[in-house]
Amino acid sequence: MPASSPSAPAAPLRIQPATEKDIPTIIELAEATWEPTYRFIISKEQIEYMYRVIYTPASLRKQMRDQHHQFLVAYVEGHAAGFASYSEKPEGVYHLNKIYVLPSHQSQGLGQKLVQAVETAVREAGGRTLELNVNRHNPALAFYERQGFAQHREEDIAIGPYWMNDYVLRKDL
């Protein structure tokens, strides 16, 4: 009887809560993911403007301290490969504010693992619903639908002189 070849083991994955000490890592991941994520959706000027508003060390500290965003960083084989953030809203609803995975690690299940980690944290905190915003033209919409999110409403958000034209997706936990 021939020996069966074992399938290749998955790369060791660790997802852990981030602190302010992890801000440089979050910025490094954002620098590598932001432009490739949005280049076909919004203008270069809007990408640059929004990045400067959201991903400065001071802005990330404010998100963590004042807005109570909880960040998770995913490490594959000891290297940061993605991150997510979420925060509480009224009435048991939590918002998935950010989720980004390095292009080199996309389509390998890491985004799904980050969503699952956020869902677990939200459930443990007593949350009943997770929602997120996604640009109406973002191909990631299909990813979120595969994770069980469904369109809840449309929302247009002014960010400086620009607009984000989003769907708000929700998932009951």
PDB file of N, CA and C in Angstrom, residues 21-71:
ATOM      1  N   LYS A  21       1.794  50.377  21.563  1.00  0.00           N
ATOM      2  CA  LYS A  21       3.146  49.964  21.142  1.00  0.00           C
ATOM      3  C   LYS A  21       3.134  49.364  19.735  1.00  0.00           C
ATOM      4  N   ASP A  22       1.967  48.895  19.302  1.00  0.00           N
ATOM      5  CA  ASP A  22       1.843  48.268  17.984  1.00  0.00           C
ATOM      6  C   ASP A  22       1.491  49.257  16.879  1.00  0.00           C
ATOM      7  N   ILE A  23       1.358  50.531  17.210  1.00  0.00           N
ATOM      8  CA  ILE A  23       1.001  51.528  16.188  1.00  0.00           C
ATOM      9  C   ILE A  23       1.975  51.514  15.007  1.00  0.00           C
ATOM     10  N   PRO A  24       3.294  51.443  15.220  1.00  0.00           N
ATOM     11  CA  PRO A  24       4.188  51.379  14.048  1.00  0.00           C
ATOM     12  C   PRO A  24       3.903  50.163  13.151  1.00  0.00           C
ATOM     13  N   THR A  25       3.552  49.043  13.746  1.00  0.00           N
ATOM     14  CA  THR A  25       3.224  47.847  12.961  1.00  0.00           C
ATOM     15  C   THR A  25       1.936  48.069  12.168  1.00  0.00           C
ATOM     16  N   ILE A  26       0.931  48.674  12.808  1.00  0.00           N
ATOM     17  CA  ILE A  26      -0.333  48.954  12.121  1.00  0.00           C
ATOM     18  C   ILE A  26      -0.090  49.900  10.947  1.00  0.00           C
ATOM     19  N   ILE A  27       0.731  50.933  11.168  1.00  0.00           N
ATOM     20  CA  ILE A  27       1.043  51.876  10.090  1.00  0.00           C
ATOM     21  C   ILE A  27       1.775  51.173   8.954  1.00  0.00           C
ATOM     22  N   GLU A  28       2.708  50.308   9.285  1.00  0.00           N
ATOM     23  CA  GLU A  28       3.450  49.563   8.258  1.00  0.00           C
ATOM     24  C   GLU A  28       2.493  48.707   7.424  1.00  0.00           C
ATOM     25  N   LEU A  29       1.563  48.035   8.082  1.00  0.00           N
ATOM     26  CA  LEU A  29       0.580  47.230   7.360  1.00  0.00           C
ATOM     27  C   LEU A  29      -0.335  48.107   6.511  1.00  0.00           C
ATOM     28  N   ALA A  30      -0.759  49.238   7.065  1.00  0.00           N
ATOM     29  CA  ALA A  30      -1.631  50.147   6.313  1.00  0.00           C
ATOM     30  C   ALA A  30      -0.922  50.690   5.076  1.00  0.00           C
ATOM     31  N   GLU A  31       0.350  51.035   5.222  1.00  0.00           N
ATOM     32  CA  GLU A  31       1.110  51.546   4.072  1.00  0.00           C
ATOM     33  C   GLU A  31       1.164  50.523   2.942  1.00  0.00           C
ATOM     34  N   ALA A  32       1.220  49.251   3.300  1.00  0.00           N
ATOM     35  CA  ALA A  32       1.333  48.191   2.291  1.00  0.00           C
ATOM     36  C   ALA A  32      -0.015  47.777   1.711  1.00  0.00           C
ATOM     37  N   THR A  33      -1.111  48.113   2.394  1.00  0.00           N
ATOM     38  CA  THR A  33      -2.422  47.631   1.941  1.00  0.00           C
ATOM     39  C   THR A  33      -3.360  48.717   1.446  1.00  0.00           C
ATOM     40  N   TRP A  34      -3.196  49.936   1.917  1.00  0.00           N
ATOM     41  CA  TRP A  34      -4.176  51.003   1.649  1.00  0.00           C
ATOM     42  C   TRP A  34      -4.307  51.309   0.160  1.00  0.00           C
ATOM     43  N   GLU A  35      -3.209  51.633  -0.470  1.00  0.00           N
ATOM     44  CA  GLU A  35      -3.264  52.022  -1.885  1.00  0.00           C
ATOM     45  C   GLU A  35      -3.713  50.862  -2.786  1.00  0.00           C
ATOM     46  N   PRO A  36      -3.163  49.645  -2.615  1.00  0.00           N
ATOM     47  CA  PRO A  36      -3.650  48.549  -3.465  1.00  0.00           C
ATOM     48  C   PRO A  36      -5.136  48.245  -3.265  1.00  0.00           C
ATOM     49  N   THR A  37      -5.649  48.495  -2.069  1.00  0.00           N
ATOM     50  CA  THR A  37      -7.062  48.231  -1.791  1.00  0.00           C
ATOM     51  C   THR A  37      -7.966  49.214  -2.519  1.00  0.00           C
ATOM     52  N   TYR A  38      -7.563  50.473  -2.568  1.00  0.00           N
ATOM     53  CA  TYR A  38      -8.474  51.521  -3.048  1.00  0.00           C
ATOM     54  C   TYR A  38      -8.136  52.112  -4.409  1.00  0.00           C
ATOM     55  N   ARG A  39      -7.042  51.733  -5.014  1.00  0.00           N
ATOM     56  CA  ARG A  39      -6.605  52.400  -6.253  1.00  0.00           C
ATOM     57  C   ARG A  39      -7.616  52.344  -7.392  1.00  0.00           C
ATOM     58  N   PHE A  40      -8.454  51.319  -7.426  1.00  0.00           N
ATOM     59  CA  PHE A  40      -9.439  51.207  -8.512  1.00  0.00           C
ATOM     60  C   PHE A  40     -10.828  51.665  -8.081  1.00  0.00           C
ATOM     61  N   ILE A  41     -10.930  52.193  -6.854  1.00  0.00           N
ATOM     62  CA  ILE A  41     -12.235  52.553  -6.300  1.00  0.00           C
ATOM     63  C   ILE A  41     -12.380  54.056  -6.127  1.00  0.00           C
ATOM     64  N   ILE A  42     -11.344  54.700  -5.600  1.00  0.00           N
ATOM     65  CA  ILE A  42     -11.382  56.141  -5.348  1.00  0.00           C
ATOM     66  C   ILE A  42     -10.134  56.785  -5.931  1.00  0.00           C
ATOM     67  N   SER A  43     -10.139  58.108  -6.039  1.00  0.00           N
ATOM     68  CA  SER A  43      -9.021  58.818  -6.666  1.00  0.00           C
ATOM     69  C   SER A  43      -7.756  58.758  -5.806  1.00  0.00           C
ATOM     70  N   LYS A  44      -6.633  58.939  -6.456  1.00  0.00           N
ATOM     71  CA  LYS A  44      -5.348  58.964  -5.745  1.00  0.00           C
ATOM     72  C   LYS A  44      -5.351  60.062  -4.686  1.00  0.00           C
ATOM     73  N   GLU A  45      -5.933  61.202  -5.003  1.00  0.00           N
ATOM     74  CA  GLU A  45      -5.991  62.317  -4.057  1.00  0.00           C
ATOM     75  C   GLU A  45      -6.813  61.945  -2.820  1.00  0.00           C
ATOM     76  N   GLN A  46      -7.932  61.266  -3.043  1.00  0.00           N
ATOM     77  CA  GLN A  46      -8.764  60.849  -1.916  1.00  0.00           C
ATOM     78  C   GLN A  46      -8.051  59.786  -1.084  1.00  0.00           C
ATOM     79  N   ILE A  47      -7.366  58.861  -1.723  1.00  0.00           N
ATOM     80  CA  ILE A  47      -6.593  57.843  -1.001  1.00  0.00           C
ATOM     81  C   ILE A  47      -5.576  58.526  -0.099  1.00  0.00           C
ATOM     82  N   GLU A  48      -4.817  59.450  -0.654  1.00  0.00           N
ATOM     83  CA  GLU A  48      -3.774  60.126   0.119  1.00  0.00           C
ATOM     84  C   GLU A  48      -4.368  60.948   1.263  1.00  0.00           C
ATOM     85  N   TYR A  49      -5.453  61.660   1.005  1.00  0.00           N
ATOM     86  CA  TYR A  49      -6.091  62.472   2.039  1.00  0.00           C
ATOM     87  C   TYR A  49      -6.581  61.586   3.194  1.00  0.00           C
ATOM     88  N   MET A  50      -7.330  60.560   2.865  1.00  0.00           N
ATOM     89  CA  MET A  50      -7.895  59.696   3.897  1.00  0.00           C
ATOM     90  C   MET A  50      -6.798  58.983   4.685  1.00  0.00           C
ATOM     91  N   TYR A  51      -5.763  58.558   3.995  1.00  0.00           N
ATOM     92  CA  TYR A  51      -4.664  57.880   4.688  1.00  0.00           C
ATOM     93  C   TYR A  51      -4.047  58.823   5.727  1.00  0.00           C
ATOM     94  N   ARG A  52      -3.815  60.079   5.318  1.00  0.00           N
ATOM     95  CA  ARG A  52      -3.218  61.059   6.246  1.00  0.00           C
ATOM     96  C   ARG A  52      -4.136  61.334   7.437  1.00  0.00           C
ATOM     97  N   VAL A  53      -5.431  61.259   7.252  1.00  0.00           N
ATOM     98  CA  VAL A  53      -6.376  61.503   8.343  1.00  0.00           C
ATOM     99  C   VAL A  53      -6.443  60.302   9.296  1.00  0.00           C
ATOM    100  N   ILE A  54      -6.396  59.097   8.771  1.00  0.00           N
ATOM    101  CA  ILE A  54      -6.660  57.896   9.563  1.00  0.00           C
ATOM    102  C   ILE A  54      -5.408  57.263  10.156  1.00  0.00           C
ATOM    103  N   TYR A  55      -4.280  57.320   9.467  1.00  0.00           N
ATOM    104  CA  TYR A  55      -3.148  56.488   9.848  1.00  0.00           C
ATOM    105  C   TYR A  55      -1.914  57.234  10.353  1.00  0.00           C
ATOM    106  N   THR A  56      -2.093  58.379  10.952  1.00  0.00           N
ATOM    107  CA  THR A  56      -0.956  58.991  11.644  1.00  0.00           C
ATOM    108  C   THR A  56      -0.870  58.358  13.034  1.00  0.00           C
ATOM    109  N   PRO A  57       0.287  58.386  13.652  1.00  0.00           N
ATOM    110  CA  PRO A  57       0.368  57.874  15.028  1.00  0.00           C
ATOM    111  C   PRO A  57      -0.638  58.565  15.959  1.00  0.00           C
ATOM    112  N   ALA A  58      -0.779  59.876  15.826  1.00  0.00           N
ATOM    113  CA  ALA A  58      -1.718  60.600  16.696  1.00  0.00           C
ATOM    114  C   ALA A  58      -3.155  60.148  16.448  1.00  0.00           C
ATOM    115  N   SER A  59      -3.527  59.939  15.188  1.00  0.00           N
ATOM    116  CA  SER A  59      -4.884  59.502  14.871  1.00  0.00           C
ATOM    117  C   SER A  59      -5.143  58.101  15.414  1.00  0.00           C
ATOM    118  N   LEU A  60      -4.196  57.208  15.261  1.00  0.00           N
ATOM    119  CA  LEU A  60      -4.374  55.846  15.773  1.00  0.00           C
ATOM    120  C   LEU A  60      -4.443  55.839  17.301  1.00  0.00           C
ATOM    121  N   ARG A  61      -3.631  56.660  17.958  1.00  0.00           N
ATOM    122  CA  ARG A  61      -3.720  56.772  19.421  1.00  0.00           C
ATOM    123  C   ARG A  61      -5.104  57.262  19.833  1.00  0.00           C
ATOM    124  N   LYS A  62      -5.626  58.259  19.108  1.00  0.00           N
ATOM    125  CA  LYS A  62      -6.964  58.783  19.399  1.00  0.00           C
ATOM    126  C   LYS A  62      -8.015  57.698  19.200  1.00  0.00           C
ATOM    127  N   GLN A  63      -7.887  56.918  18.131  1.00  0.00           N
ATOM    128  CA  GLN A  63      -8.835  55.827  17.904  1.00  0.00           C
ATOM    129  C   GLN A  63      -8.801  54.840  19.066  1.00  0.00           C
ATOM    130  N   MET A  64      -7.614  54.520  19.539  1.00  0.00           N
ATOM    131  CA  MET A  64      -7.483  53.560  20.637  1.00  0.00           C
ATOM    132  C   MET A  64      -7.958  54.153  21.967  1.00  0.00           C
ATOM    133  N   ARG A  65      -7.533  55.355  22.272  1.00  0.00           N
ATOM    134  CA  ARG A  65      -7.816  55.957  23.583  1.00  0.00           C
ATOM    135  C   ARG A  65      -9.223  56.537  23.672  1.00  0.00           C
ATOM    136  N   ASP A  66      -9.559  57.424  22.739  1.00  0.00           N
ATOM    137  CA  ASP A  66     -10.793  58.204  22.851  1.00  0.00           C
ATOM    138  C   ASP A  66     -11.999  57.524  22.208  1.00  0.00           C
ATOM    139  N   GLN A  67     -11.766  56.833  21.105  1.00  0.00           N
ATOM    140  CA  GLN A  67     -12.878  56.205  20.391  1.00  0.00           C
ATOM    141  C   GLN A  67     -13.027  54.728  20.760  1.00  0.00           C
ATOM    142  N   HIS A  68     -12.134  54.229  21.602  1.00  0.00           N
ATOM    143  CA  HIS A  68     -12.192  52.862  22.136  1.00  0.00           C
ATOM    144  C   HIS A  68     -12.178  51.789  21.058  1.00  0.00           C
ATOM    145  N   HIS A  69     -11.423  52.049  19.991  1.00  0.00           N
ATOM    146  CA  HIS A  69     -11.249  51.023  18.964  1.00  0.00           C
ATOM    147  C   HIS A  69     -10.301  49.963  19.512  1.00  0.00           C
ATOM    148  N   GLN A  70     -10.697  48.726  19.359  1.00  0.00           N
ATOM    149  CA  GLN A  70      -9.867  47.590  19.727  1.00  0.00           C
ATOM    150  C   GLN A  70      -9.214  47.079  18.444  1.00  0.00           C
ATOM    151  N   PHE A  71      -7.898  46.965  18.451  1.00  0.00           N
ATOM    152  CA  PHE A  71      -7.171  46.484  17.284  1.00  0.00           C
ATOM    153  C   PHE A  71      -6.673  45.066  17.534  1.00  0.00           C
TER     154      PHE A  71
END
